[in-house]
CSV table of C-alpha atoms in Angstrom, one decimal:
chain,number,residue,atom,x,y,z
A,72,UNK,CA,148.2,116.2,328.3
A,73,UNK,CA,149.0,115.3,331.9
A,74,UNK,CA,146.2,117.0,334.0
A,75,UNK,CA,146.1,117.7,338.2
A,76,UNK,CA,143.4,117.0,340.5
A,77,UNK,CA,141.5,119.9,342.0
A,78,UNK,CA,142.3,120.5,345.5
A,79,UNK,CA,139.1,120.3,347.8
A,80,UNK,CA,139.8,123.8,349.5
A,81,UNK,CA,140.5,127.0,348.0
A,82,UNK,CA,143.4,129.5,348.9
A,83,UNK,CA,142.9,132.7,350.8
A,84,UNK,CA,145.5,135.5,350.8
A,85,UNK,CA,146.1,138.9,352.5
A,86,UNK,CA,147.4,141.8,350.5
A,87,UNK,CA,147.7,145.5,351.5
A,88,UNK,CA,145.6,148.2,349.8
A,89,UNK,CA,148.6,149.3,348.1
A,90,UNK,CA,149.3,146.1,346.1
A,91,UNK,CA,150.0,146.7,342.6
A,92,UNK,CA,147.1,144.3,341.5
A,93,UNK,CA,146.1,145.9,337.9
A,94,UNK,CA,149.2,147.1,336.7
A,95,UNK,CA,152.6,145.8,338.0
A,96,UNK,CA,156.0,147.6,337.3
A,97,UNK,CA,158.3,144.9,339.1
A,98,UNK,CA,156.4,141.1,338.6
A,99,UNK,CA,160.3,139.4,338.1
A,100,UNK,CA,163.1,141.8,339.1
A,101,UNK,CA,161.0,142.0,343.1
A,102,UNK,CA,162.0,138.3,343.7
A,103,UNK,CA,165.4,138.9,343.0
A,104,UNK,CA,165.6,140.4,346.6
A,105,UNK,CA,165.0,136.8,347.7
A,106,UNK,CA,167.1,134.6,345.4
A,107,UNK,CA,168.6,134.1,341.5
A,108,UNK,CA,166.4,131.0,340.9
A,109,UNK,CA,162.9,132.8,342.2
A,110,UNK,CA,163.9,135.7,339.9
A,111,UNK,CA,164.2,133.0,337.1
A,112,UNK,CA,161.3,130.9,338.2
A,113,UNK,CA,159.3,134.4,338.0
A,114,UNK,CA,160.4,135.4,334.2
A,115,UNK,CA,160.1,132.2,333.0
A,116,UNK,CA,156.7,131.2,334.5
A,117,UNK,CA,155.2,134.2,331.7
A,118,UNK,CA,156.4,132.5,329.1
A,119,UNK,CA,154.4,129.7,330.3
A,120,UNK,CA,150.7,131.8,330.3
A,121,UNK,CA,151.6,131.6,334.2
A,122,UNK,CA,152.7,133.9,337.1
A,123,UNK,CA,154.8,132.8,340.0
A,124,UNK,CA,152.7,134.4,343.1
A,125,UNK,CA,154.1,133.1,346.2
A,126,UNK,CA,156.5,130.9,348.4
A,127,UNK,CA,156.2,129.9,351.8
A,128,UNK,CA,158.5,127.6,353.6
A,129,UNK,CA,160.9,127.4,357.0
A,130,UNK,CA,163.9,127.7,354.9
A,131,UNK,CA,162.9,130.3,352.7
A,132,UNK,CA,160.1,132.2,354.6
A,133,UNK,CA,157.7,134.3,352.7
A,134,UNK,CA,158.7,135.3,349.2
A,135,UNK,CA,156.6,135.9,345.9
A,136,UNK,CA,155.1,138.8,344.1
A,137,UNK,CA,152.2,139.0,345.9
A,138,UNK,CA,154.1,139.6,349.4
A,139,UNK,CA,156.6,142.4,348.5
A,140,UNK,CA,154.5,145.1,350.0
A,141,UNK,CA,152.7,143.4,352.7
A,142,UNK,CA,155.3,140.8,354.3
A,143,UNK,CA,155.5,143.0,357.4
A,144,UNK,CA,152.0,144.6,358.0
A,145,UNK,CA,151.7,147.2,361.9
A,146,UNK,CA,149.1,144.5,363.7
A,147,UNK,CA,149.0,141.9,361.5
A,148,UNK,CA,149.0,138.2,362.9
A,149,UNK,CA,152.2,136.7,361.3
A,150,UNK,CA,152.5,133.5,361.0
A,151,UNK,CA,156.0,130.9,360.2
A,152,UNK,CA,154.3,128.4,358.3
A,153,UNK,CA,156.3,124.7,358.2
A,154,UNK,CA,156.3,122.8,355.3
A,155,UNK,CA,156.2,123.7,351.7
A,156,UNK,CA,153.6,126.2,349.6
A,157,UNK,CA,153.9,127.0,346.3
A,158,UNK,CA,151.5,129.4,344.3
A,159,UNK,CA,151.2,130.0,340.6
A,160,UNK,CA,148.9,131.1,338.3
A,161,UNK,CA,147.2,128.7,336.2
A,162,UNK,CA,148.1,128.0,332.8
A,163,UNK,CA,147.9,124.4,330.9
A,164,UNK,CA,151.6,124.6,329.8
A,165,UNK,CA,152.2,125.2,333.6
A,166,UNK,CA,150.1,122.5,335.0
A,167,UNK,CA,151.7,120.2,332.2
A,168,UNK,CA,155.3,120.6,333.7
A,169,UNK,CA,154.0,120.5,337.3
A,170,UNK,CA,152.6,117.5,336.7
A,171,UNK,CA,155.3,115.9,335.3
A,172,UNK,CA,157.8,116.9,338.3
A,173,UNK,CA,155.6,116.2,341.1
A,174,UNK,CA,155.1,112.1,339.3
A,175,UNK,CA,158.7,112.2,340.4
A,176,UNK,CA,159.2,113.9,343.5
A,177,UNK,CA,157.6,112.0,347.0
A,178,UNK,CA,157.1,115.0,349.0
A,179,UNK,CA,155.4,117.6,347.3
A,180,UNK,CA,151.6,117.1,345.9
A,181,UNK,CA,150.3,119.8,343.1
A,182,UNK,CA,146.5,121.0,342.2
A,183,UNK,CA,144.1,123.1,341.1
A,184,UNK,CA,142.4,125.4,342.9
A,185,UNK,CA,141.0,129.1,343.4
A,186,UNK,CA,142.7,131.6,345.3
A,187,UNK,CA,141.3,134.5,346.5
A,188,UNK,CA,142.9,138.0,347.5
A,189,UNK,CA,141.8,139.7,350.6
A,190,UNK,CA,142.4,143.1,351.6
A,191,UNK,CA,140.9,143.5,355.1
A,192,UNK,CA,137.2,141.8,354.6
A,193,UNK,CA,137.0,142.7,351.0
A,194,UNK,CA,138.1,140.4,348.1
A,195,UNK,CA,140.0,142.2,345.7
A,196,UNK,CA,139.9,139.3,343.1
A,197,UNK,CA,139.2,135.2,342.6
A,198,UNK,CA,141.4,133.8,340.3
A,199,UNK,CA,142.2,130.1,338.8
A,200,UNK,CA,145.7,129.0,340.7
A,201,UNK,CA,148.1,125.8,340.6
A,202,UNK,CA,149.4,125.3,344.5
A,203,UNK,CA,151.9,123.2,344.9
A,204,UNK,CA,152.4,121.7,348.6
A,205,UNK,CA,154.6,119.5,351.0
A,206,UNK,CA,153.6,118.6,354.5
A,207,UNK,CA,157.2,117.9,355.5
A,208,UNK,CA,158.1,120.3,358.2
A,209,UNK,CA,161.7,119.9,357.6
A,210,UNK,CA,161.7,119.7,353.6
A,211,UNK,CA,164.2,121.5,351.8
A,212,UNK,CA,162.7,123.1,348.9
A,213,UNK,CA,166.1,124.4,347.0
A,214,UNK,CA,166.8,121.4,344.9
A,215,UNK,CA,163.5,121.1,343.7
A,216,UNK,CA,163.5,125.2,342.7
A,217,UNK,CA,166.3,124.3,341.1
A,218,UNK,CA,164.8,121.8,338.7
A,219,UNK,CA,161.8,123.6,338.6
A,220,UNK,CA,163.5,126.9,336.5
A,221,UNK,CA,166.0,123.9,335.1
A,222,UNK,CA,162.3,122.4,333.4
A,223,UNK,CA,161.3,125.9,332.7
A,224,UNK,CA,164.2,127.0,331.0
A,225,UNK,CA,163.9,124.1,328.7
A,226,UNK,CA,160.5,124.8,327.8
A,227,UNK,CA,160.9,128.2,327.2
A,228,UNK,CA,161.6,129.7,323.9
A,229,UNK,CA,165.0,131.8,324.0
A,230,UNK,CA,163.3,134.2,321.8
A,231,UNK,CA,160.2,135.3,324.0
A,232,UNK,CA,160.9,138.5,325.8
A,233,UNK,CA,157.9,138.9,327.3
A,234,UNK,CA,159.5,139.1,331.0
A,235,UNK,CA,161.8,141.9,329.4
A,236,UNK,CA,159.0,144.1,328.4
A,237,UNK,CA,156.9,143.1,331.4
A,238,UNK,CA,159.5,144.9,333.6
A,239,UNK,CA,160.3,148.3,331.1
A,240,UNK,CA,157.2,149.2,330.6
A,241,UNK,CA,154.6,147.2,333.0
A,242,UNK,CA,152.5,144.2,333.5
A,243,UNK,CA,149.1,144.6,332.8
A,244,UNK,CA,147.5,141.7,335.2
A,245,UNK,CA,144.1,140.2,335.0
A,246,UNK,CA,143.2,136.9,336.0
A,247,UNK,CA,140.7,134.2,334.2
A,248,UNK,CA,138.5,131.8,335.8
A,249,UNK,CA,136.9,129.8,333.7
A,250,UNK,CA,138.1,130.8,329.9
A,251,UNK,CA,141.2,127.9,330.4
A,252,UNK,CA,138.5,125.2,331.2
A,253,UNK,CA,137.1,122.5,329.6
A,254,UNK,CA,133.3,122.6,329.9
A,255,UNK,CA,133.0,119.3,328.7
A,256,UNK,CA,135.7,118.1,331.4
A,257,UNK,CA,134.0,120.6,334.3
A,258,UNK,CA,130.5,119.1,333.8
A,259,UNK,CA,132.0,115.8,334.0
A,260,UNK,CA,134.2,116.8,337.6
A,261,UNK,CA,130.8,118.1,338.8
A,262,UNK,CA,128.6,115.3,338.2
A,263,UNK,CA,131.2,112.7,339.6
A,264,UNK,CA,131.7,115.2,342.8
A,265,UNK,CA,127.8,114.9,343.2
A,266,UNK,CA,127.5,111.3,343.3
A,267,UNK,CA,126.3,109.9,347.2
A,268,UNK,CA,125.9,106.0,346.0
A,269,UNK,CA,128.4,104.0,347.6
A,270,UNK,CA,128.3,101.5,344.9
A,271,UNK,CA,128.4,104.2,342.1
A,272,UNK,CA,131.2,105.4,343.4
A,273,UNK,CA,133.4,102.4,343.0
A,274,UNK,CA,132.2,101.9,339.7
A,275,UNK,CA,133.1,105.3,338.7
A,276,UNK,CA,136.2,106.3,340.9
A,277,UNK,CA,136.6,109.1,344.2
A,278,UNK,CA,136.0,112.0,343.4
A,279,UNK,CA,138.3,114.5,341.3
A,280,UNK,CA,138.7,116.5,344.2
A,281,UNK,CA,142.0,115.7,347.1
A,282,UNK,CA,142.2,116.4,350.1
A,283,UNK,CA,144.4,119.3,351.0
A,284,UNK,CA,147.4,118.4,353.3
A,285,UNK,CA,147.5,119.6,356.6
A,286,UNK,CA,150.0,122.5,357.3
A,287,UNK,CA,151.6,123.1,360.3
A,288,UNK,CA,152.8,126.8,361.4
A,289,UNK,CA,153.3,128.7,364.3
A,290,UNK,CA,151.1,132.0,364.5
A,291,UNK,CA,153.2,135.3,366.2
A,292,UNK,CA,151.9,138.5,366.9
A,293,UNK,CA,153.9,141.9,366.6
C-alpha cells in the first residue's frame, strides 16, 4: 500500500460552541451550498472510512463541514489564506488514493498529521487527519477536485449508501487516533525521528517527518 509521510506540525482549528461535533444531521448535503463536486467529494469520502472536513483556498475561500456554522464569527480575526489546504479525516483507503494523485500532480504535497479543534482555549477533540497542501498562491484547485471525486467515484461501491443514511437520520462522529496505526510501523517512525548521529542518519534516511509548506494569507479584522 502506498503510504504518506507525517507532516512535522499538527493542524489547529476554530469551531463555535454550537458545532454539531457528536452527532451531525447535514455532513454532505452542507457543502452543496459551496459546489456539486464538494457535495460529492463529501459523500463519497464515507465510503472511504474518511470525512471531508475543510477547504481553504483564494478561489474557493473557506468551505468544508467543519466551517458551516462558524465562517463568519462577531470579533473573530478572519483571515484569506493563499494557496491550497485540504483536510480529511484519516482512513487507509483515503491515504491510498491521495497518495496516488499527489505522485502525479507538482503542486500539491499530502500527509499525515493531527488536528485539533478549538473552541475558544478549550480543545474539543484531537483526531488523526490527511491534509493536503499547495504553497502556490495563484493555484487553481478545480481540476484537481475534479479528479479527486472522478478517483473517488471509481473506488466507491455503487451499492454503499452510507452517505444516504448519514443525512436521513444522522452521523454519529467520533474520531480515532491511534486504532488505524501500525505499532510496528509507529515504533519504527519514532526511533528513526530520535536519531541525532549525522552518520546514522545517512545510513538510515531523514526522518519520516516533512516539513510543512509555508502558507501565505492576509489576516482582516471585522
Amino acid at each position: 500500500m502506498t503510504s504518506l509521510p507525517y507532516w512535522d506540525s499538527d493542524v489547529d482549528m476554530e469551531v463555535a460552541s454550537w458545532f454539531p461535533l457528536r452527532m451531525d444531521y447535514l455532513p454532505v448535503s452542507v457543502n452543496a451550498h459551496h459546489s456539486a463536486v464538494l457535495r460529492q467529494i463529501a459523500a463519497l469520502s464515507l465510503c472511504m472510512d474518511s470525512e471531508f472536513f475543510f477547504l481553504a483556498s483564494l478561489r474557493s475561500g473557506y468551505a468544508g463541514t467543519l466551517l458551516r456554522d462558524s465562517m463568519f464569527v462577531p470579533g473573530r480575526v478572519n483571515r484569506i489564506g493563499l494557496g491550497f489546504t485540504m483536510l480529511f479525516g484519516y482512513s487507509s483507503p483515503m491515504e491510498e488514493l491521495l497518495s496516488s494523485m499527489v505522485d502525479t500532480e507538482e503542486e500539491v504535497e499530502a500527509g499525515v498529521s493531527f488536528c485539533c479543534l478549538w473552541n475558544g482555549d478549550i480543545m474539543l477533540d484531537n483526531f488523526k487527519s490527511i491534509v493536503l497542501v499547495s504553497g502556490n498562491p495563484l493555484f487553481d484547485e478545480g481540476p484537481f477536485l475534479a479528479e479527486l471525486a472522478s478517483n473517488l467515484e471509481r473506488r466507491v461501491s455503487s451499492g454503499r449508501s452510507l452517505p444516504f443514511f448519514a443525512e436521513k437520520f444522522g452521523y454519529r462522529r467520533f474520531f480515532i487516533r491511534y486504532e488505524t496505526d501500525d505499532l510496528t510501523g509507529l515504533e519504527i517512525s519514532r526511533l528513526l525521528f530520535e536519531m541525532e548521529f549525522e552518520e546514522t542518519r545517512k545510513s538510515v534516511g531523514p526522518s519520516p517527518e516533512v516539513a510543512f509548506p509555508p502558507l501565505l494569507g492576509i489576516d482582516l479584522t471585522f
